[in-house]
Amino acid sequence: MQTFLEEIRAAIEAETGIQSPKLETPRDLAMGDVAFPCFVLAKERKAAPPKIAADLEAALNARMERVTAKATGPYLNFTIERSSFAETVLSEIAEHGMCYGTSAEGNGQKIVIDFSSPNIAKPMSVGHLRSTVIGAAIQRLHDALGYETVGINHIGDWGSQFGKLVAAVNRYGDTVDLEGDPIPALLALYVRYHEEEEGDPALVEEAREAFRELESGVDGPVRQTWKKLTKLSLEEFGKIYTRLGVSFDLIRGEAFYEPHLDETVDRVVASGVTEESEGALVVDLSSFGKIPPCLLRKTDGTTLYATRDLAAVFHRWDEFQFTRALYVVGGDQRLHFRQLKHVLERMELDWEPRVEHVDFGMMRLPEGKMSTRKGRVVFLDDVLDAAAAEAAKVIAEKNPDLADQAAIAETVGVGAVVFNDLKRERVKDIDFRLEEVLSFEGDTGPYVQYTHARLASIERKAGDVDAAPDWSVLESAAGILGQMGRFPDVLRSAARNAEPSELTTFVLSLAREVNSWAAKERVLGQEPAVTAARLALVRGARQVIGNSLALLGVGAPAEM
RNA sequence: GCGCCCGUAGCUCAGCUGGAUAGAGCAUUCGCUUCCUAAGCGAGAGGUCGCAGGUUCGAAUCCUGCCGGGCGUACCA
């Protein structure tokens, strides 16, 4: 693909003197594969764009071998010679296989990605799914481009609520099945304690005392209980991560940074940007607009969320000297990250721009924002189960002879949930609707998986074909070839923007074109040269769809 | 109140750093299976791109104001 674009650019450059001219994609494929709008030349040539286009046509054609230029109104549209286009794109895909689209341009630069980050003792809701799935996709995208990535799960395992939790376990621990089904048990304890402390100040004090002991670092019974809770929770989270195919390079809770809090505060103080306000230690941010100050220490001397995040970002910088540090955290924390970055700015740390809040829209229920405490949540496990069950039902109905149905139902069901979460632009809020997640038609993960399975099926049935392909029969597949040729650019852009939806949009559109083509053109049982060419297209398309799904963290079954 | 984010077809969304008649999916109407998986394909209908100004040869795209929704707004995370 690149080779054709270079040929076109070189010709335009030689004719007009424009350095690396901006090329577009025509609205309709029938017009051409690439377009050059001539408006930019209007002033300099003192002529109307349509005239310029017409004037340039012949000269450009004389300079290009495999591309034809045609003036259409103010545009010059370029059509790449079909056969060499098909051959070039498909052989490139065949050569690189699973690596098609990847590159080494990242050159080992370090990218730190903070994602998932659930809270201990709370069940993962469909809200946590967003960070997990978006973060994992962003990590894979960067991996594919040759960056060295560090995925960090910044577990919420610290804070005053853990005092409450430990106290609750001490008081009521015997009433629930902690070992067997820890998360709901812990949640029940937490909610009960929360309710009962309203009428009993002793409980409030007990919780406070427990957290004080926890923070003191004493390895006593409180810390033992906390460690046990952490371990039980992580084991539960691990089950979901396994289902989602997600893993982390580092699992570091907030507690990990606990020993670094004093030195963090010292570091900020030493830079001279702190001040005391209403008894608290703060960094004033009013020079950046109407932003409340960032609090480092409360009146009682203890630290806050912001302090711990500062400790984390310093630690990560010292350890990795990252090119980017991406925080895949919900949009409700935009202010927090703006404050964090402004503190770094005030400290005049030149790496501040490398810290990015990769924010995403809130997952909402029809009744409003999700809230664990208010019992207004949808548990991720339940959604994954429901999706897998729905997939199993569809398989039983449409493909009853399929082997290994349970495993494929899991792949399809989980794929539907993951894809659904990645398919729109990150920043958009989502109203969670189960029936939408369980829909397998149209713009969905299973639609793409199904396309992949059908292509794989054709490949299986074709076996080996050794005839020389007649590339000219792929005339009708120009749209597919064009899309596949763009794939490396899509990866690059999706990674740069930390926007997996660019990839879902791409693969949906590719799948749609492939299905449309496959409905018209038959692969098997044609002249050998025809079958060979079409089969090459099927292989290429299956490869690109498979590569896309892999990057998104969606399984690509060969049958379903 | 103030700040940030979002506002494109009945619903869910694409529309790349402004460019050629605004595109998909769902739902809806109609059609397609002696042939590679109908979780599919084709066709019809459906739009004052929230509103009003501005910049520009050209604005869904950039700027300003307003309206609607979401999130947040100093000792929770």
XYZ file of C-alpha atoms (C1' of nucleotides) in Angstrom:
637
model
C 0.000 0.000 0.000
C 2.705 2.392 1.107
C 4.571 1.873 -2.116
C 1.615 3.124 -4.171
C 1.090 6.154 -1.983
C 4.742 7.013 -2.381
C 4.453 6.759 -6.131
C 1.470 9.111 -6.114
C 3.100 11.562 -3.719
C 6.299 11.623 -5.726
C 4.393 12.415 -8.905
C 2.421 15.228 -7.285
C 5.535 16.592 -5.664
C 7.414 16.645 -8.954
C 4.551 18.353 -10.777
C 3.497 20.914 -8.189
C 6.350 21.299 -5.768
C 4.100 20.519 -2.799
C 6.036 18.633 -0.146
C 4.285 15.440 1.017
C 0.874 16.428 -0.365
C -2.180 15.602 1.695
C -4.088 12.676 0.262
C -7.628 11.677 1.064
C -9.907 8.766 0.450
C -12.672 9.447 -2.077
C -16.191 9.155 -0.795
C -16.987 6.513 -3.356
C -14.598 3.762 -4.336
C -15.741 3.974 -7.938
C -14.033 7.353 -8.141
C -10.651 5.984 -7.122
C -8.550 4.684 -4.255
C -6.834 7.923 -3.340
C -7.787 11.539 -3.901
C -5.855 14.775 -4.061
C -7.941 17.924 -3.578
C -6.627 20.738 -5.744
C -7.979 23.634 -3.664
C -4.562 24.231 -2.126
C -3.178 25.153 -5.531
C -5.915 27.612 -6.429
C -4.261 30.705 -4.983
C -0.788 30.040 -6.272
C -1.911 29.152 -9.785
C -4.675 31.734 -9.847
C -7.030 29.221 -11.383
C -10.160 27.348 -10.406
C -9.499 23.951 -8.765
C -11.374 21.962 -11.439
C -9.158 23.499 -14.123
C -6.022 22.731 -12.150
C -7.108 19.137 -11.729
C -7.775 18.790 -15.420
C -4.429 20.392 -16.302
C -2.462 18.100 -14.011
C -4.085 14.856 -15.083
C -1.970 14.106 -18.157
C 1.309 15.172 -16.589
C 0.745 12.972 -13.562
C -0.194 9.979 -15.640
C 3.074 10.302 -17.514
C 4.947 10.019 -14.229
C 3.169 7.000 -12.751
C 3.319 3.394 -13.836
C 0.840 1.468 -11.744
C -1.575 4.281 -10.956
C -4.016 6.185 -13.130
C -5.042 9.744 -12.360
C -8.394 11.154 -13.337
C -9.695 14.664 -12.773
C -13.173 14.806 -11.269
C -14.267 18.321 -10.494
C -11.751 19.896 -8.137
C -10.227 16.516 -7.295
C -7.621 14.323 -8.839
C -8.588 10.743 -8.163
C -6.049 7.982 -8.378
C -6.869 4.422 -9.185
C -4.219 1.833 -8.480
C -3.866 -0.847 -11.111
C -6.047 -3.603 -9.705
C -3.853 -6.630 -10.197
C -0.659 -5.253 -8.756
C -2.620 -3.667 -5.920
C -4.139 -7.015 -4.971
C -0.881 -8.859 -5.340
C 1.087 -6.324 -3.319
C -1.338 -6.120 -0.400
C -2.053 -9.832 -0.181
C 1.533 -10.965 -0.433
C 2.476 -8.493 2.257
C -0.164 -9.933 4.580
C 0.797 -13.510 3.734
C 4.430 -12.770 4.413
C 3.877 -11.217 7.827
C 0.911 -13.273 9.000
C 0.186 -12.645 12.656
C 2.646 -9.769 12.572
C 0.964 -7.953 9.685
C 0.265 -4.426 10.841
C 2.892 -4.428 13.566
C 6.135 -2.516 13.457
C 9.209 -1.810 15.518
C 8.772 1.947 15.522
C 8.317 2.068 19.288
C 11.927 1.057 19.496
C 11.613 -0.268 23.022
C 10.439 3.013 24.518
C 8.688 2.440 27.809
C 4.968 2.921 28.121
C 3.467 2.518 31.569
C -0.244 1.750 31.580
C -2.285 1.895 34.742
C -5.562 0.096 34.252
C -8.335 -2.021 35.752
C -7.519 -1.039 39.348
C -10.488 -2.526 41.184
C -11.088 -2.069 44.875
C -10.399 -4.902 47.253
C -13.470 -6.446 48.809
C -15.794 -5.029 46.194
C -17.132 -7.072 43.320
C -16.097 -6.070 39.830
C -18.957 -4.364 38.139
C -19.465 -3.779 34.462
C -18.033 -0.349 35.249
C -14.597 -1.825 36.024
C -14.783 -3.702 32.767
C -14.175 -0.507 30.851
C -10.818 0.284 32.401
C -9.720 -3.336 32.196
C -10.673 -3.917 28.609
C -9.627 -0.508 27.267
C -6.329 -0.610 29.141
C -5.492 -4.115 27.995
C -6.216 -3.185 24.374
C -4.040 -0.092 24.619
C -1.234 -2.191 26.018
C -1.488 -4.721 23.182
C -1.546 -1.927 20.610
C 1.665 -0.493 21.978
C 3.237 -3.931 22.210
C 2.419 -4.434 18.534
C 4.260 -1.258 17.647
C 7.449 -2.259 19.363
C 7.074 -0.338 22.592
C 8.051 -1.916 25.857
C 4.934 -1.781 27.965
C 4.392 -2.158 31.667
C 0.795 -2.897 32.633
C 0.125 -2.009 36.228
C -2.941 -2.965 38.198
C -3.215 -0.224 40.790
C -5.436 -2.084 43.240
C -7.478 0.003 45.636
C -6.311 -1.646 48.803
C -5.755 1.287 51.108
C -7.690 3.994 52.810
C -9.896 4.448 55.806
C -12.554 2.086 54.510
C -10.192 -0.800 55.148
C -10.237 0.021 58.813
C -13.962 -0.412 58.639
C -13.643 -3.656 56.778
C -11.145 -5.165 59.197
C -13.327 -4.124 62.106
C -16.324 -5.665 60.379
C -14.501 -8.951 59.857
C -13.508 -8.993 63.524
C -17.062 -8.425 64.661
C -19.180 -10.354 62.191
C -16.687 -12.443 60.230
C -18.153 -15.692 61.527
C -21.563 -14.965 60.065
C -20.463 -15.180 56.424
C -18.619 -17.579 54.139
C -15.380 -15.670 53.745
C -13.296 -18.443 52.243
C -15.909 -19.902 49.956
C -17.330 -16.830 48.303
C -15.284 -13.937 49.638
C -16.432 -10.947 47.628
C -20.153 -11.017 48.377
C -19.306 -11.903 51.963
C -17.027 -8.903 52.350
C -19.516 -6.650 50.653
C -22.246 -7.794 53.038
C -19.997 -7.163 56.019
C -19.081 -3.724 54.774
C -22.664 -2.718 54.144
C -23.776 -4.055 57.534
C -21.018 -2.222 59.350
C -21.766 0.934 57.443
C -25.401 0.774 58.523
C -24.840 -0.192 62.137
C -22.186 2.404 62.861
C -24.762 5.114 62.341
C -26.325 4.202 65.652
C -23.189 3.096 67.445
C -20.228 5.484 67.751
C -18.138 2.634 69.149
C -18.067 1.075 65.703
C -16.768 4.277 64.147
C -13.965 4.386 66.684
C -13.153 0.718 66.165
C -12.776 1.246 62.439
C -10.636 4.313 62.912
C -8.419 2.483 65.371
C -8.025 -0.423 62.947
C -6.902 1.859 60.135
C -4.536 3.663 62.472
C -2.902 0.374 63.308
C -2.801 -0.578 59.642
C -1.079 2.669 58.744
C 1.389 2.327 61.617
C 2.949 -0.586 59.787
C 2.729 -2.903 62.781
C 2.453 -6.469 61.593
C -0.252 -7.373 64.060
C -3.685 -8.992 63.771
C -5.126 -6.050 61.842
C -2.510 -6.292 59.126
C -2.948 -10.045 59.024
C -6.653 -9.658 58.408
C -6.040 -7.003 55.760
C -3.544 -9.254 53.987
C -6.030 -12.082 54.008
C -8.749 -9.891 52.522
C -6.376 -8.718 49.835
C -5.354 -12.223 48.947
C -8.915 -13.517 48.775
C -9.998 -10.602 46.608
C -7.087 -10.891 44.205
C -7.860 -14.569 43.720
C -11.411 -13.691 42.787
C -10.300 -10.936 40.410
C -7.881 -13.411 38.869
C -10.768 -15.573 37.746
C -12.310 -12.700 35.835
C -8.974 -11.650 34.344
C -8.513 -15.199 33.117
C -11.923 -15.134 31.447
C -11.064 -11.823 29.807
C -7.572 -12.950 28.822
C -6.031 -10.029 30.675
C -2.810 -10.091 32.651
C -0.584 -7.534 34.321
C 3.130 -7.019 34.557
C 2.793 -5.592 38.031
C 0.048 -5.762 40.587
C 0.726 -2.928 42.951
C -1.907 -1.678 45.271
C -1.959 1.722 46.803
C -0.422 0.085 49.860
C 2.720 -0.515 47.836
C 3.359 3.219 47.794
C 2.575 3.643 51.478
C 6.259 3.584 52.536
C 7.028 6.305 50.000
C 4.455 8.816 51.171
C 6.717 10.828 53.468
C 9.453 11.163 50.886
C 6.794 12.139 48.326
C 5.524 14.948 50.498
C 9.117 15.994 51.209
C 9.850 16.067 47.498
C 6.940 18.372 46.776
C 7.725 20.571 49.764
C 11.375 20.799 48.733
C 10.340 22.113 45.328
C 8.787 25.045 47.130
C 5.258 24.843 45.776
C 3.411 23.840 48.934
C 1.654 26.019 51.445
C -0.548 25.626 54.467
C -4.227 26.351 54.108
C -6.921 25.784 56.696
C -4.572 23.512 58.552
C -3.842 21.271 55.595
C -0.757 21.015 53.393
C -1.730 21.943 49.842
C -0.378 22.917 46.445
C -2.168 25.979 45.152
C -3.287 25.637 41.539
C -5.166 28.888 41.051
C -2.684 29.997 38.376
C -4.150 27.296 36.128
C -7.715 28.555 36.374
C -10.541 27.827 38.719
C -9.108 24.685 40.179
C -9.219 23.755 43.832
C -5.823 23.178 45.439
C -4.303 19.716 45.603
C -4.265 18.388 49.164
C -1.207 16.468 50.288
C -1.912 16.189 54.005
C -5.112 16.540 55.911
C -5.376 18.626 59.066
C -4.771 15.465 61.077
C -1.540 14.811 59.177
C -2.690 11.813 57.189
C -2.382 11.569 53.431
C -4.924 11.370 50.653
C -5.625 9.813 47.293
C -3.668 12.574 45.546
C -0.638 11.997 47.774
C -0.638 8.309 46.952
C -1.003 8.979 43.236
C 1.875 11.421 43.358
C 3.955 8.811 45.137
C 3.008 6.344 42.406
C 3.863 8.657 39.524
C 7.236 9.609 41.052
C 8.037 5.985 41.696
C 7.123 5.057 38.146
C 9.191 7.853 36.668
C 12.198 6.932 38.773
C 11.824 3.280 37.865
C 10.931 3.450 34.169
C 11.721 6.887 32.703
C 8.591 6.309 30.643
C 7.793 7.850 27.274
C 4.125 7.818 28.217
C 2.350 7.003 31.447
C -1.277 6.269 30.661
C -3.908 6.240 33.378
C -6.957 4.402 32.142
C -9.384 5.798 34.665
C -12.981 6.994 34.377
C -13.938 10.500 33.385
C -15.323 11.199 36.847
C -11.705 11.656 37.910
C -10.738 14.268 35.359
C -10.251 16.931 37.980
C -8.028 14.680 40.043
C -5.681 14.047 37.143
C -5.637 17.658 36.091
C -4.577 18.525 39.627
C -1.953 15.809 39.574
C -0.466 17.094 36.333
C -0.600 20.689 37.500
C 1.372 19.790 40.611
C 4.031 18.261 38.361
C 3.925 21.398 36.227
C 4.382 23.633 39.219
C 7.344 21.496 40.216
C 8.694 22.189 36.728
C 9.184 18.533 35.910
C 9.701 18.417 32.164
C 8.192 14.956 31.858
C 4.766 16.165 32.973
C 3.279 16.028 29.421
C 4.074 12.333 29.284
C 1.499 11.658 31.955
C -1.892 11.244 30.332
C -5.296 10.578 31.761
C -6.924 8.168 29.328
C -10.438 8.929 30.451
C -13.580 7.094 29.503
C -17.300 7.684 29.841
C -19.323 6.417 32.727
C -21.301 3.212 32.600
C -24.751 4.158 33.794
C -27.855 2.241 34.677
C -31.279 3.545 33.744
C -31.712 4.429 37.429
C -28.521 6.488 37.499
C -24.838 6.166 38.250
C -23.713 2.822 39.564
C -23.044 2.641 43.253
C -21.889 -0.435 45.102
C -22.997 0.979 48.395
C -26.479 1.655 47.120
C -26.689 -1.828 45.649
C -27.076 -0.304 42.210
C -24.589 -2.397 40.260
C -24.427 -5.039 37.601
C -21.782 -7.629 38.360
C -19.377 -8.448 35.596
C -19.451 -12.174 36.268
C -23.210 -12.237 35.825
C -22.989 -10.405 32.512
C -20.275 -12.719 31.208
C -22.327 -15.737 32.291
C -25.437 -14.397 30.619
C -23.557 -13.704 27.393
C -21.957 -17.149 27.347
C -25.364 -18.736 27.976
C -26.906 -16.755 25.147
C -24.067 -17.810 22.843
C -24.582 -21.435 23.825
C -28.257 -21.100 22.960
C -27.513 -19.655 19.537
C -24.953 -22.363 18.807
C -27.362 -25.114 19.825
C -29.858 -23.651 17.416
C -27.651 -22.771 14.436
C -24.734 -25.147 14.608
C -25.761 -28.113 16.767
C -23.003 -30.395 15.447
C -20.232 -28.038 16.481
C -17.555 -29.647 18.642
C -16.496 -28.098 21.920
C -19.592 -25.945 22.172
C -19.054 -24.777 25.740
C -15.611 -23.368 25.020
C -16.772 -21.585 21.887
C -19.844 -20.212 23.653
C -17.501 -18.739 26.254
C -15.325 -17.189 23.543
C -18.303 -15.731 21.732
C -20.103 -14.544 24.848
C -17.073 -12.900 26.411
C -16.123 -11.523 23.009
C -19.539 -9.922 22.688
C -19.171 -8.202 26.056
C -15.625 -7.013 25.434
C -16.281 -5.823 21.909
C -19.381 -3.981 22.987
C -17.338 -2.075 25.505
C -14.660 -1.129 22.985
C -16.809 -0.230 20.047
C -17.574 3.378 20.735
C -15.322 6.302 21.413
C -13.895 6.104 24.921
C -15.260 9.370 26.220
C -18.885 8.531 25.533
C -21.033 7.603 28.501
C -22.796 4.268 28.175
C -26.263 3.422 29.390
C -25.894 -0.209 30.275
C -28.536 -2.368 28.634
C -28.164 -6.096 28.867
C -30.233 -6.819 25.767
C -27.784 -4.731 23.763
C -24.807 -6.691 25.125
C -26.578 -9.957 24.335
C -27.290 -8.992 20.764
C -25.066 -10.847 18.306
C -26.146 -9.229 15.067
C -24.935 -6.154 13.272
C -22.147 -4.104 14.810
C -21.119 -6.676 17.383
C -18.199 -8.868 18.325
C -19.948 -12.085 17.285
C -20.633 -10.593 13.841
C -16.895 -10.123 13.348
C -16.127 -13.518 14.876
C -18.691 -15.102 12.584
C -17.094 -13.500 9.555
C -13.753 -14.865 10.703
C -15.195 -18.355 11.190
C -16.747 -18.393 7.730
C -13.501 -17.352 6.098
C -11.643 -19.992 8.082
C -14.173 -22.533 6.920
C -13.531 -21.678 3.271
C -9.808 -22.039 3.863
C -10.277 -25.446 5.450
C -12.346 -26.673 2.550
C -10.020 -25.278 -0.073
C -6.925 -27.096 1.124
C -3.849 -26.400 -0.947
C -4.225 -24.623 -4.255
C -1.017 -24.268 -6.193
C -2.213 -22.490 -9.319
C -0.864 -19.023 -10.056
C -3.536 -16.529 -8.978
C -5.324 -14.463 -11.565
C -5.338 -11.211 -9.625
C -7.609 -9.490 -12.075
C -10.614 -11.346 -10.623
C -10.199 -9.324 -7.421
C -11.426 -6.210 -9.172
C -14.600 -6.391 -7.088
C -12.577 -6.583 -3.872
C -10.832 -3.234 -4.229
C -12.581 -1.898 -1.135
C -11.431 -4.815 0.989
C -7.875 -4.518 -0.278
C -7.837 -0.810 0.406
C -9.012 -1.358 3.968
C -6.477 -4.086 4.603
C -3.722 -1.889 3.236
C -4.670 0.781 5.757
C -4.445 -1.594 8.727
C -0.933 -0.575 9.849
C -2.026 3.069 9.908
C -5.081 2.180 11.951
C -2.916 0.487 14.580
C -0.592 3.448 14.755
C -3.414 5.909 15.151
C -5.322 3.811 17.687
C -2.204 3.503 19.837
C -1.295 7.163 19.583
C -4.785 8.226 20.571
C -5.147 5.403 23.093
C -8.414 4.764 21.340
C -9.271 1.089 20.729
C -12.554 2.101 19.105
C -10.601 3.105 16.021
C -9.746 -0.551 15.647
C -13.272 -1.841 16.327
C -14.657 0.611 13.779
C -12.076 -0.580 11.288
C -12.676 -4.283 11.772
C -16.460 -3.881 11.633
C -16.214 -2.069 8.367
C -13.803 -4.653 6.977
C -16.056 -7.527 8.068
C -19.023 -5.847 6.420
C -17.195 -5.474 3.117
C -15.931 -9.029 3.282
C -19.411 -10.439 3.899
C -20.797 -8.395 1.077
C -18.099 -9.640 -1.279
C -18.452 -13.253 -0.137
C -22.170 -13.197 -0.849
C -21.428 -12.441 -4.493
C -18.205 -14.268 -5.264
C -17.633 -17.959 -4.907
C -14.178 -19.201 -4.005
C -14.274 -22.979 -4.343
C -14.759 -24.890 -7.570
C -13.713 -22.135 -9.954
C -10.923 -22.069 -12.513
C -7.755 -22.797 -10.474
C -6.350 -19.325 -11.155
C -9.608 -17.747 -9.976
C -9.877 -19.907 -6.874
C -6.237 -19.172 -6.074
C -6.770 -15.425 -6.230
C -9.999 -15.434 -4.233
C -8.548 -17.804 -1.684
C -5.630 -15.469 -1.219
C -8.103 -12.702 -0.468
C -9.965 -14.917 2.003
C -6.719 -15.771 3.762
C -5.659 -12.159 3.900
C -8.999 -10.965 5.228
C -9.113 -13.726 7.825
C -5.630 -12.785 8.917
C -6.367 -9.085 9.286
C -9.653 -9.719 11.106
C -7.891 -12.235 13.352
C -5.069 -9.813 14.097
C -7.549 -7.076 14.922
C -9.549 -9.256 17.285
C -6.384 -10.438 19.003
C -5.378 -6.842 19.690
C -8.813 -6.098 21.060
C -8.705 -9.118 23.339
C -11.558 -10.863 21.565
C -11.209 -14.521 20.613
C -11.379 -15.475 16.949
C -12.774 -19.007 16.678
C -12.259 -20.945 13.453
C -15.742 -22.388 13.841
C -18.783 -21.208 15.693
C -22.943 29.069 41.013
C -18.290 27.522 38.694
C -15.266 23.883 35.828
C -14.706 19.711 32.518
C -17.057 16.133 29.025
C -21.000 14.887 25.601
C -25.200 16.536 21.983
C -25.271 13.618 14.045
C -31.807 9.239 11.430
C -37.074 6.603 16.464
C -32.596 4.075 19.273
C -26.925 3.067 19.393
C -22.971 5.065 16.798
C -19.000 6.292 12.220
C -17.557 10.654 9.846
C -9.443 10.904 9.984
C -5.470 17.024 11.320
C -12.341 21.701 7.524
C -13.180 19.728 1.356
C -17.028 16.324 -3.709
C -24.629 14.126 -3.153
C -23.789 13.411 5.705
C -22.558 6.993 6.333
C -23.390 2.187 9.300
C -25.990 -1.025 12.856
C -30.668 -1.881 15.656
C -35.832 -1.373 15.068
C -39.388 -1.133 10.702
C -41.255 -2.659 5.307
C -39.937 -5.941 1.211
C -36.820 -9.591 -1.000
C -32.647 -13.625 -1.069
C -30.842 -20.522 1.059
C -30.394 -27.144 -5.211
C -23.629 -23.940 -3.956
C -17.868 -22.173 0.562
C -21.774 -21.383 8.293
C -28.812 -16.929 7.003
C -24.875 -14.921 13.934
C -25.365 -13.654 6.654
C -26.638 -10.701 1.926
C -29.664 -7.074 -1.039
C -33.433 -3.139 -1.386
C -37.000 0.709 0.739
C -38.158 4.288 4.227
C -35.889 7.410 7.888
C -31.456 13.610 8.973
C -33.099 21.901 10.069
C -25.550 17.330 11.903
C -28.902 20.813 19.691
C -29.757 26.486 18.556
C -27.668 31.318 17.018
C -23.669 33.999 15.309
C -18.436 34.142 13.431
C -13.744 32.602 10.625
C -13.106 30.446 5.452
C -13.296 29.802 -1.546
C -15.625 25.793 1.510
C -17.925 24.065 8.425
C -21.077 18.063 11.161
C -15.663 19.222 11.703
C -12.418 25.424 13.959
C -13.994 30.018 17.385
C -17.818 32.615 20.610
C -22.512 32.663 23.068
C -26.866 30.085 24.465
C -29.854 25.467 25.393
C -30.103 20.204 26.966
C -27.701 15.912 29.422
C -23.546 13.766 32.269
C -19.529 14.177 35.705
C -17.004 16.911 39.254
C -16.388 20.934 42.564
C -10.326 21.162 49.632
C -9.412 17.350 54.024
C -13.515 9.871 50.494
C -11.140 6.945 46.699
